[in-house]
Every structure is written in structure tokens, then in C-alpha cells.
Short mmCIF file of C-alpha atoms in Angstrom, two decimals:
data_model
loop_
_atom_site.label_atom_id
_atom_site.label_comp_id
_atom_site.label_asym_id
_atom_site.label_seq_id
_atom_site.Cartn_x
_atom_site.Cartn_y
_atom_site.Cartn_z
CA MET J 1 40.45 86.96 137.43
CA ASP J 2 44.10 86.10 136.78
CA ARG J 3 45.40 84.54 133.57
CA LEU J 4 45.42 80.95 134.84
CA GLU J 5 41.81 81.31 135.98
CA ARG J 6 40.83 82.71 132.58
CA ALA J 7 42.48 79.76 130.85
CA THR J 8 40.66 77.36 133.20
CA VAL J 9 37.28 78.95 132.51
CA TYR J 10 37.93 79.02 128.78
CA LEU J 11 38.78 75.30 128.64
CA ALA J 12 35.74 74.47 130.76
CA ARG J 13 33.25 76.38 128.61
CA ASN J 14 34.47 76.19 125.02
CA GLU J 15 32.48 73.52 123.22
CA ARG J 16 34.10 74.12 119.81
CA LEU J 17 37.55 73.41 121.22
CA ARG J 18 36.37 70.11 122.69
CA GLN J 19 34.71 69.10 119.43
CA ALA J 20 37.87 69.89 117.47
CA LEU J 21 39.99 67.75 119.81
CA GLY J 22 37.47 64.94 120.29
CA ILE J 23 37.16 65.57 124.02
CA SER J 24 33.83 64.96 125.76
CA GLN J 25 31.92 68.00 126.94
CA GLY J 26 31.91 66.78 130.55
CA ALA J 27 35.65 66.15 130.81
CA GLU J 28 37.60 68.34 133.22
CA LEU J 29 40.44 70.15 131.42
CA VAL J 30 43.12 71.55 133.73
CA PRO J 31 45.70 74.03 132.36
CA HIS J 32 49.26 73.87 133.70
CA ALA J 33 51.78 76.68 133.18
CA LEU J 34 54.30 75.79 130.46
CA GLY J 35 56.15 79.04 129.86
CA ARG J 36 55.63 82.69 129.08
CA GLY J 37 57.42 85.05 126.73
CA GLU J 38 57.06 88.67 125.77
CA HIS J 39 54.23 87.95 123.32
CA ASN J 40 52.60 84.66 124.39
CA GLU J 41 51.98 82.48 127.40
CA ASN J 42 51.59 78.72 127.19
CA TYR J 43 49.75 76.05 129.15
CA TRP J 44 49.49 72.32 128.69
CA PHE J 45 46.38 70.28 129.33
CA SER J 46 45.35 66.71 128.59
CA ASN J 47 42.37 64.67 127.52
CA PRO J 48 41.41 62.70 130.68
CA ALA J 49 40.09 59.82 128.57
CA THR J 50 43.23 59.24 126.50
CA GLY J 51 46.02 61.08 128.30
CA GLU J 52 46.94 62.92 125.11
CA ARG J 53 48.48 66.31 125.87
CA TYR J 54 47.99 69.63 124.10
CA VAL J 55 49.37 73.15 124.31
CA LEU J 56 47.06 76.11 124.85
CA ARG J 57 48.85 79.19 123.55
CA VAL J 58 47.41 82.57 124.57
CA ASN J 59 48.55 85.65 122.68
CA LEU J 60 49.37 88.69 124.81
CA VAL J 61 51.02 91.04 122.30
CA LYS J 62 50.68 90.89 118.51
CA GLN J 63 53.59 91.05 116.10
CA PRO J 64 53.65 94.24 114.02
CA PHE J 65 52.91 92.95 110.52
CA HIS J 66 49.41 91.47 110.87
CA ASP J 67 46.19 91.92 112.83
CA ASP J 68 45.39 88.39 114.05
CA GLN J 69 48.37 86.75 115.78
CA VAL J 70 46.82 83.35 116.51
CA ALA J 71 45.44 82.98 112.99
CA TYR J 72 48.85 83.91 111.61
CA GLU J 73 50.63 81.31 113.74
CA HIS J 74 48.00 78.73 112.84
CA ALA J 75 48.62 79.36 109.14
CA ALA J 76 52.39 79.05 109.63
CA LEU J 77 52.09 75.74 111.47
CA ALA J 78 49.64 74.39 108.87
CA ALA J 79 52.19 75.19 106.16
CA LEU J 80 54.98 73.53 108.14
CA VAL J 81 53.22 70.19 108.75
CA PRO J 82 55.20 68.50 105.91
CA SER J 83 58.43 69.17 107.82
CA GLY J 84 57.40 66.66 110.48
CA CYS J 85 59.22 68.66 113.14
CA THR J 86 56.81 71.40 114.24
CA PRO J 87 53.66 71.32 116.40
CA ALA J 88 50.43 70.48 114.58
CA PRO J 89 47.81 73.27 114.70
CA LEU J 90 44.58 71.82 116.08
CA PHE J 91 42.31 74.74 116.97
CA VAL J 92 42.32 78.52 116.71
CA ASP J 93 40.02 81.12 118.26
CA SER J 94 40.42 84.88 117.94
CA SER J 95 36.90 85.68 119.11
CA GLU J 96 36.08 88.01 121.99
CA ASP J 97 35.45 84.97 124.18
CA ALA J 98 39.08 83.89 124.01
CA PRO J 99 41.65 84.99 126.61
CA GLY J 100 44.13 87.65 125.58
CA ASN J 101 44.16 88.38 121.86
CA GLY J 102 43.10 84.83 121.02
CA VAL J 103 44.22 81.25 121.54
CA LEU J 104 45.87 78.53 119.51
CA VAL J 105 45.83 74.86 120.46
CA GLU J 106 48.78 72.80 119.23
CA SER J 107 49.97 69.24 119.63
CA PHE J 108 52.31 68.75 122.59
CA CYS J 109 55.90 68.07 121.54
CA ASP J 110 58.27 65.97 123.60
CA GLY J 111 62.02 66.48 123.86
CA ASP J 112 64.68 68.15 125.96
CA GLU J 113 65.15 71.88 125.53
CA LEU J 114 68.49 72.61 123.89
CA ASP J 115 70.93 73.72 126.59
CA PHE J 116 74.12 75.37 125.35
CA ASP J 117 75.72 75.04 128.78
CA HIS J 118 75.25 71.27 128.74
CA LEU J 119 75.49 70.28 125.08
CA ARG J 120 75.28 66.56 124.41
CA PRO J 121 77.02 64.93 121.45
CA GLY J 122 74.59 65.25 118.55
CA ASP J 123 72.57 68.20 119.90
CA LEU J 124 73.96 70.68 117.39
CA GLN J 125 73.54 68.22 114.52
CA CYS J 126 69.87 67.80 115.51
CA ALA J 127 69.47 71.57 115.64
CA ALA J 128 70.97 71.83 112.15
CA GLN J 129 68.64 69.07 110.92
CA LEU J 130 65.57 70.76 112.39
CA MET J 131 66.30 74.06 110.68
CA ALA J 132 67.13 72.36 107.40
CA ASP J 133 63.87 70.40 107.53
CA PHE J 134 61.54 73.34 108.03
CA HIS J 135 63.53 75.53 105.65
CA ALA J 136 63.05 72.89 102.94
CA VAL J 137 59.22 73.01 103.07
CA PRO J 138 57.91 74.44 99.76
CA VAL J 139 55.99 77.71 100.15
CA ALA J 140 52.54 77.87 98.57
CA GLU J 141 51.87 80.72 96.17
CA ASP J 142 48.91 81.87 98.28
CA SER J 143 50.80 81.72 101.60
CA PRO J 144 49.52 84.39 104.03
CA LEU J 145 52.92 84.75 105.70
CA PHE J 146 54.62 88.13 105.65
CA VAL J 147 57.15 88.69 102.85
CA PRO J 148 59.50 91.60 103.66
CA ASP J 149 60.87 93.45 100.64
CA ASP J 150 64.32 92.87 102.11
CA PRO J 151 64.50 90.89 105.40
CA LEU J 152 68.03 92.13 106.14
CA ARG J 153 67.17 95.80 105.71
CA THR J 154 63.94 95.32 107.69
CA TRP J 155 65.99 93.85 110.57
CA PHE J 156 68.41 96.79 110.30
CA ASP J 157 65.66 99.44 110.17
CA GLU J 158 63.98 97.97 113.26
CA SER J 159 67.30 98.15 115.09
CA VAL J 160 67.96 101.76 114.12
CA ALA J 161 64.44 102.76 115.19
CA ARG J 162 65.04 101.20 118.61
CA PHE J 163 68.36 102.99 118.95
CA GLU J 164 66.79 106.32 118.00
CA PHE J 165 64.18 105.75 120.72
CA TYR J 166 67.05 105.45 123.19
CA TYR J 167 69.36 108.10 121.72
CA GLY J 168 68.92 111.44 123.47
CA SER J 169 66.67 109.93 126.15
CA ALA J 170 67.21 110.46 129.85
CA TYR J 171 68.74 106.97 130.01
CA GLU J 172 71.37 107.34 127.28
CA ASP J 173 74.97 106.47 128.11
CA ALA J 174 77.62 107.90 125.77
CA ARG J 175 79.72 104.75 126.09
CA VAL J 176 76.82 102.55 124.97
CA THR J 177 75.98 104.94 122.16
CA ARG J 178 79.50 104.59 120.76
CA TRP J 179 79.16 100.80 120.64
CA MET J 180 75.74 101.08 118.99
CA GLN J 181 77.01 103.51 116.38
CA ARG J 182 79.90 101.18 115.62
CA LEU J 183 77.55 98.22 115.12
CA ILE J 184 75.23 100.32 112.98
CA LYS J 185 78.14 101.38 110.76
CA VAL J 186 79.38 97.81 110.24
CA SER J 187 75.84 96.53 109.58
CA GLU J 188 75.07 99.33 107.15
CA GLY J 189 78.11 98.42 105.10
CA LEU J 190 76.73 94.90 104.55
CA LEU J 191 73.14 95.74 103.61
CA ASP J 192 73.82 95.41 99.89
CA ALA J 193 75.24 91.88 100.11
CA PRO J 194 73.88 90.15 96.97
CA CYS J 195 70.84 87.92 97.41
CA PRO J 196 69.33 85.94 94.50
CA ALA J 197 65.53 86.09 94.44
CA ALA J 198 65.38 82.30 94.87
CA ASP J 199 66.96 82.68 98.32
CA ARG J 200 63.90 84.55 99.65
CA THR J 201 61.52 81.63 99.28
CA HIS J 202 61.75 79.81 102.62
CA ILE J 203 59.66 79.78 105.78
CA VAL J 204 61.96 81.37 108.32
CA ASN J 205 61.28 81.38 112.05
CA SER J 206 63.41 84.55 112.52
CA GLU J 207 63.98 83.87 116.25
CA CYS J 208 65.91 80.59 116.52
CA LEU J 209 66.46 80.53 120.27
CA ALA J 210 67.76 77.46 122.08
CA SER J 211 64.46 77.14 123.95
CA HIS J 212 62.65 76.53 120.65
CA PHE J 213 64.56 73.28 120.01
CA LEU J 214 63.21 70.16 121.75
CA ILE J 215 65.63 67.28 121.18
CA PRO J 216 65.11 63.78 122.64
CA ALA J 217 68.22 62.11 124.03
CA GLN J 218 67.85 59.22 121.56
CA SER J 219 67.79 61.63 118.63
CA ALA J 220 70.99 63.30 119.82
CA GLN J 221 72.67 59.89 120.13
CA GLU J 222 71.64 58.92 116.60
CA ALA J 223 72.86 62.22 115.19
CA ALA J 224 76.19 61.93 116.98
CA ALA J 225 76.73 58.44 115.59
CA ALA J 226 75.77 59.52 112.06
CA SER J 227 78.14 62.49 112.20
CA THR J 228 81.10 60.12 112.55
CA ARG J 229 79.91 57.48 110.06
CA LYS J 230 78.92 59.57 107.05
CA THR J 231 80.00 62.74 105.30
CA SER J 232 76.64 63.56 103.69
CA GLY J 233 72.91 63.10 104.20
CA ARG J 234 70.57 63.38 107.16
CA PHE J 235 71.83 62.94 110.71
CA THR J 236 68.57 61.41 111.90
CA ASP J 237 65.02 61.02 110.63
CA ALA J 238 63.64 62.18 113.99
CA PRO J 239 65.70 65.18 115.18
CA GLY J 240 63.01 66.40 117.58
CA HIS J 241 60.76 69.42 117.30
CA PHE J 242 61.04 73.15 116.75
CA VAL J 243 58.38 75.14 118.60
CA ASP J 244 57.30 78.78 119.02
CA TRP J 245 56.26 80.27 115.69
CA GLU J 246 55.17 83.76 116.68
CA ARG J 247 57.23 85.67 114.09
CA PRO J 248 57.71 83.56 110.94
CA ILE J 249 58.23 85.21 107.57
CA ILE J 250 59.03 84.20 104.03
CA GLY J 251 62.71 85.01 103.67
CA GLU J 252 66.28 83.75 103.70
CA VAL J 253 67.65 80.76 105.59
CA ALA J 254 70.78 82.81 106.38
CA GLN J 255 68.71 84.84 108.84
CA ASP J 256 67.82 81.82 110.99
CA VAL J 257 71.26 80.24 110.89
CA ALA J 258 73.03 83.50 111.75
CA TYR J 259 70.58 84.18 114.58
CA PHE J 260 71.16 80.73 116.08
CA VAL J 261 74.97 81.01 116.29
CA SER J 262 75.09 84.69 117.25
CA PRO J 263 76.63 85.38 120.68
CA THR J 264 73.74 87.72 121.43
CA THR J 265 71.43 84.70 121.08
CA THR J 266 73.38 82.02 122.91
CA VAL J 267 74.46 84.13 125.88
CA TRP J 268 70.90 85.20 126.67
CA ASP J 269 70.17 81.75 128.12
CA SER J 270 73.66 80.41 128.78
CA ASP J 271 77.35 81.23 129.04
CA TYR J 272 78.05 79.65 125.65
CA PHE J 273 79.90 81.58 122.97
CA PHE J 274 80.35 79.90 119.57
CA PRO J 275 84.06 79.98 118.64
CA GLY J 276 84.81 80.58 114.98
CA SER J 277 85.65 76.92 114.34
CA LYS J 278 82.35 75.83 115.87
CA ILE J 279 80.43 78.26 113.66
CA ALA J 280 82.16 76.86 110.57
CA GLY J 281 81.38 73.32 111.72
CA PHE J 282 77.72 74.16 112.31
CA LEU J 283 77.41 75.65 108.83
CA ASP J 284 78.85 72.43 107.39
CA ASP J 285 76.35 70.39 109.41
CA TYR J 286 73.46 72.59 108.26
CA TRP J 287 74.25 72.18 104.57
CA ARG J 288 74.78 68.47 105.03
CA ALA J 289 71.31 68.28 106.61
CA VAL J 290 69.81 70.30 103.74
CA ASP J 291 71.04 67.44 101.56
CA GLY J 292 70.55 69.20 98.23
CA ARG J 293 66.90 70.15 98.81
CA PHE J 294 67.74 73.76 97.92
CA GLU J 295 70.79 75.65 96.74
CA PRO J 296 73.03 77.86 98.93
CA GLY J 297 72.69 80.78 96.52
CA GLY J 298 74.09 83.90 98.19
CA PHE J 299 74.17 82.32 101.64
CA GLU J 300 77.82 83.03 102.45
CA ASP J 301 77.63 86.80 101.99
CA ARG J 302 74.16 87.12 103.52
CA PHE J 303 75.12 84.97 106.52
CA ARG J 304 77.82 87.44 107.52
CA ALA J 305 75.44 90.36 106.99
CA PHE J 306 72.73 88.74 109.12
CA PHE J 307 75.27 87.74 111.79
CA VAL J 308 76.28 91.38 112.26
CA THR J 309 72.74 92.72 112.04
CA THR J 310 71.51 90.13 114.55
CA ALA J 311 74.03 91.47 117.05
CA LEU J 312 72.80 94.99 116.32
CA HIS J 313 69.16 93.90 116.63
CA SER J 314 69.76 92.32 120.04
CA ALA J 315 71.80 95.28 121.32
CA SER J 316 69.08 97.67 120.14
CA TRP J 317 66.50 95.66 122.11
CA CYS J 318 68.69 96.16 125.17
CA VAL J 319 69.03 99.94 124.79
CA ARG J 320 65.28 100.23 124.31
CA ALA J 321 64.86 98.08 127.43
CA LEU J 322 66.94 100.59 129.40
CA VAL J 323 64.32 103.23 128.65
CA TYR J 324 61.42 100.93 129.44
CA GLN J 325 63.08 99.74 132.66
CA GLY J 326 63.52 103.35 133.69
CA GLU J 327 59.84 103.91 133.05
CA GLY J 328 58.94 100.83 135.10
CA LYS J 329 57.44 98.72 132.30
CA ALA J 330 57.10 95.20 133.68
CA ALA J 331 57.86 93.25 130.49
CA TYR J 332 61.36 94.75 130.39
CA SER J 333 62.07 94.48 134.10
CA THR J 334 62.08 90.70 134.49
CA PRO J 335 64.93 89.22 136.59
CA LYS J 336 66.62 87.96 133.42
CA ALA J 337 66.39 91.31 131.64
CA LEU J 338 67.68 93.18 134.68
CA LYS J 339 70.69 90.88 134.74
CA LYS J 340 71.40 90.44 131.04
CA VAL J 341 70.84 93.93 129.63
CA PRO J 342 73.75 95.56 131.52
CA PHE J 343 76.01 92.65 130.60
CA TYR J 344 75.06 92.82 126.91
CA LEU J 345 75.94 96.51 126.86
CA SER J 346 79.20 96.09 128.80
CA ASP J 347 82.57 96.74 127.16
CA GLU J 348 83.56 93.13 127.86
CA PHE J 349 80.66 91.62 125.96
CA MET J 350 80.61 94.14 123.12
CA GLU J 351 84.32 93.58 122.54
CA ARG J 352 83.73 89.84 122.24
CA VAL J 353 80.88 90.44 119.82
CA MET J 354 83.07 92.62 117.63
CA GLU J 355 85.86 90.02 117.75
CA SER J 356 83.43 87.32 116.55
CA ILE J 357 82.33 89.58 113.69
CA GLU J 358 85.89 90.28 112.64
CA ALA J 359 86.72 86.54 112.75
CA LEU J 360 84.09 85.62 110.14
#
């Protein structure tokens, strides 16, 4: 039985899911492919009686810092409900009857996926507003979300471990190793950037990819108009939605913002490379959208540190992928990975990354 068939059978037979969503037991629920990543695959289905749509999210691979991925994501989404810009968690099942490692049902979010190659006026302001809104959600004292001792050093240590997996392997290239060692050295020199304790009190997505931002055209238009009329305050009350919460932590907003503008993030799905002036403008938009709901603290120093370490983290994923590709592991041999990994590790791209770091 393939994955789509398993999802179909699960929706047909699960009475608890239907009760939770208010769907009659006899209704036919048909899953449609919505997208698949390294850790999860998604389907949408609808209630035939009302037309309301939902997302069925099936976990394939767990994140490393907990045992129950779907329960963890459910808890994160429940905490983020006050933001008004994330999917609502509606049902969770990590039993043996569920496909994969468990399923999560979320509300379906409308909007156009952010496309760096075809940015509309207002898109980046909406993206800034979305991050500011979920970053501003207060964190409960009993939150079950992972709290790294130091998110920056954790990011760095993960990167070094990936590089060591590659270093000395049959797939190592001395040229690539030199670039990696250079990035490691620069990152290591920034690990002690000061960070007030109050800065590590935000729900952070930690993987702010363009595909996670769903922005309606009307929202982008409103944000564009507001950006020219005012110098402070929100760009729009309805910036869209931010989806895909497989790796949230309690940490620093600098991590998300740096990840979003990093060339190793934007170029994965586009040809877009944030110039220095655009990065500065986006930071201004982000803090305008925050609108005084929390203080910048040590953001400036930590942003630069996370910007560099994000580049290292992405490059380390690529060198590990070289080993896995050589070993024929399917998850690292997708058409995109086969195309992007060599480019990411090319002299041309690495030189541009280093230039962007030096320009900060």
C-alpha cells in the first residue's frame, strides 16, 4: 500500500478524527497531495457537507529533540493561536493506527506562496509582519517546546558534526573542505556575541523558508500602501499565514530573521540574492512590524552571528548530502538536491556568500 492509499484508508476509518472535525461518519474524505518535505508529507481534504478544507500532515522523520513529532507540532500550533497567522491544530494521532509516525490535522490556510523570483510590492512587508506577529506571542511557563541552552551554539555544533561526517569520507573534495573550514572559523569567532536572557523567550520557527509564507494578493497590496503612508506600526492586520512548524524552539528572533534573508535560504528555491541594502530595509520593516511588543536587546550582534552560522548550517547540509547521494539515499537525491548541492558548494556561490557576510 502506497502512502496516498494509507492516507485514504486512514481518513475512511478514523472515527475520532471525524468527531473532532464534525464530519459525518458516512462522508467520503478524499486526500489530495499538497507537498512533501524531508520530514513530513501533506494532503488536503474537505468536508463534503460544508466544503471546509483541512490539511492532513503525516510525519515521516522525527526531529532530534523529542519523541512524538505530531504532538510536538500540535503543542506549538496551540501556543501560536493568539498570533492569528498560523494554522489551527484540530486533531492529533500518534497511535499505531496512524500512517507514518503519526498525523496532525490543521486548518487549511489560503494565500500565495512567497516567490522571491516574482516579488510583489508588499510581499516582504507581509513576511516581516508574519514573523513579528508569531515572535510576539507570549510563551507559557509550562511550554513543552525545546529550549536550547544556546541556540546559536547548537546550530554551530550541528553544522560541525555534519562536516565531520563528510571530512575524510570517500566523497570529500579538498576545495570544498577549504570553504567549509573558512565558514567554521568565521562562525566560531561570533559564538560569544552577547545575548540578554530576555532575548531567548520567543517561539522561533527556525526554518523560515519562502514556501512557509502564504500571502494573499490583497494583503500584499495593503502592506505596500502602508509602507509608503506611515513610518511606524503594522503594515496590515491580515498579512497571511505562516505554515510548517516541524522544528520550532524557544529562542531568539535573530535566528529566524537571519535565516530568512540568508542567500543559502533564498537561492534554494529561487535565483534571488538579498543585496545589503535590501537586508537593511527588511530589518527596518521587521522592527516596525514588531511595533514595540518586545525589545531588540542584543539583536544586532546576534543577527550577524546567526547570518554566518545559517550559511554554515546550509553548506554543512550540502556536504553531508554528498555522502548520502554517493550512498544512494533517496531523500538526498531528489532532482532539486542533485541540482542545488553542487551549486551551493561552487566557488562562485561560496564567494558570494562570503561577500554578503563581509558586507554586514
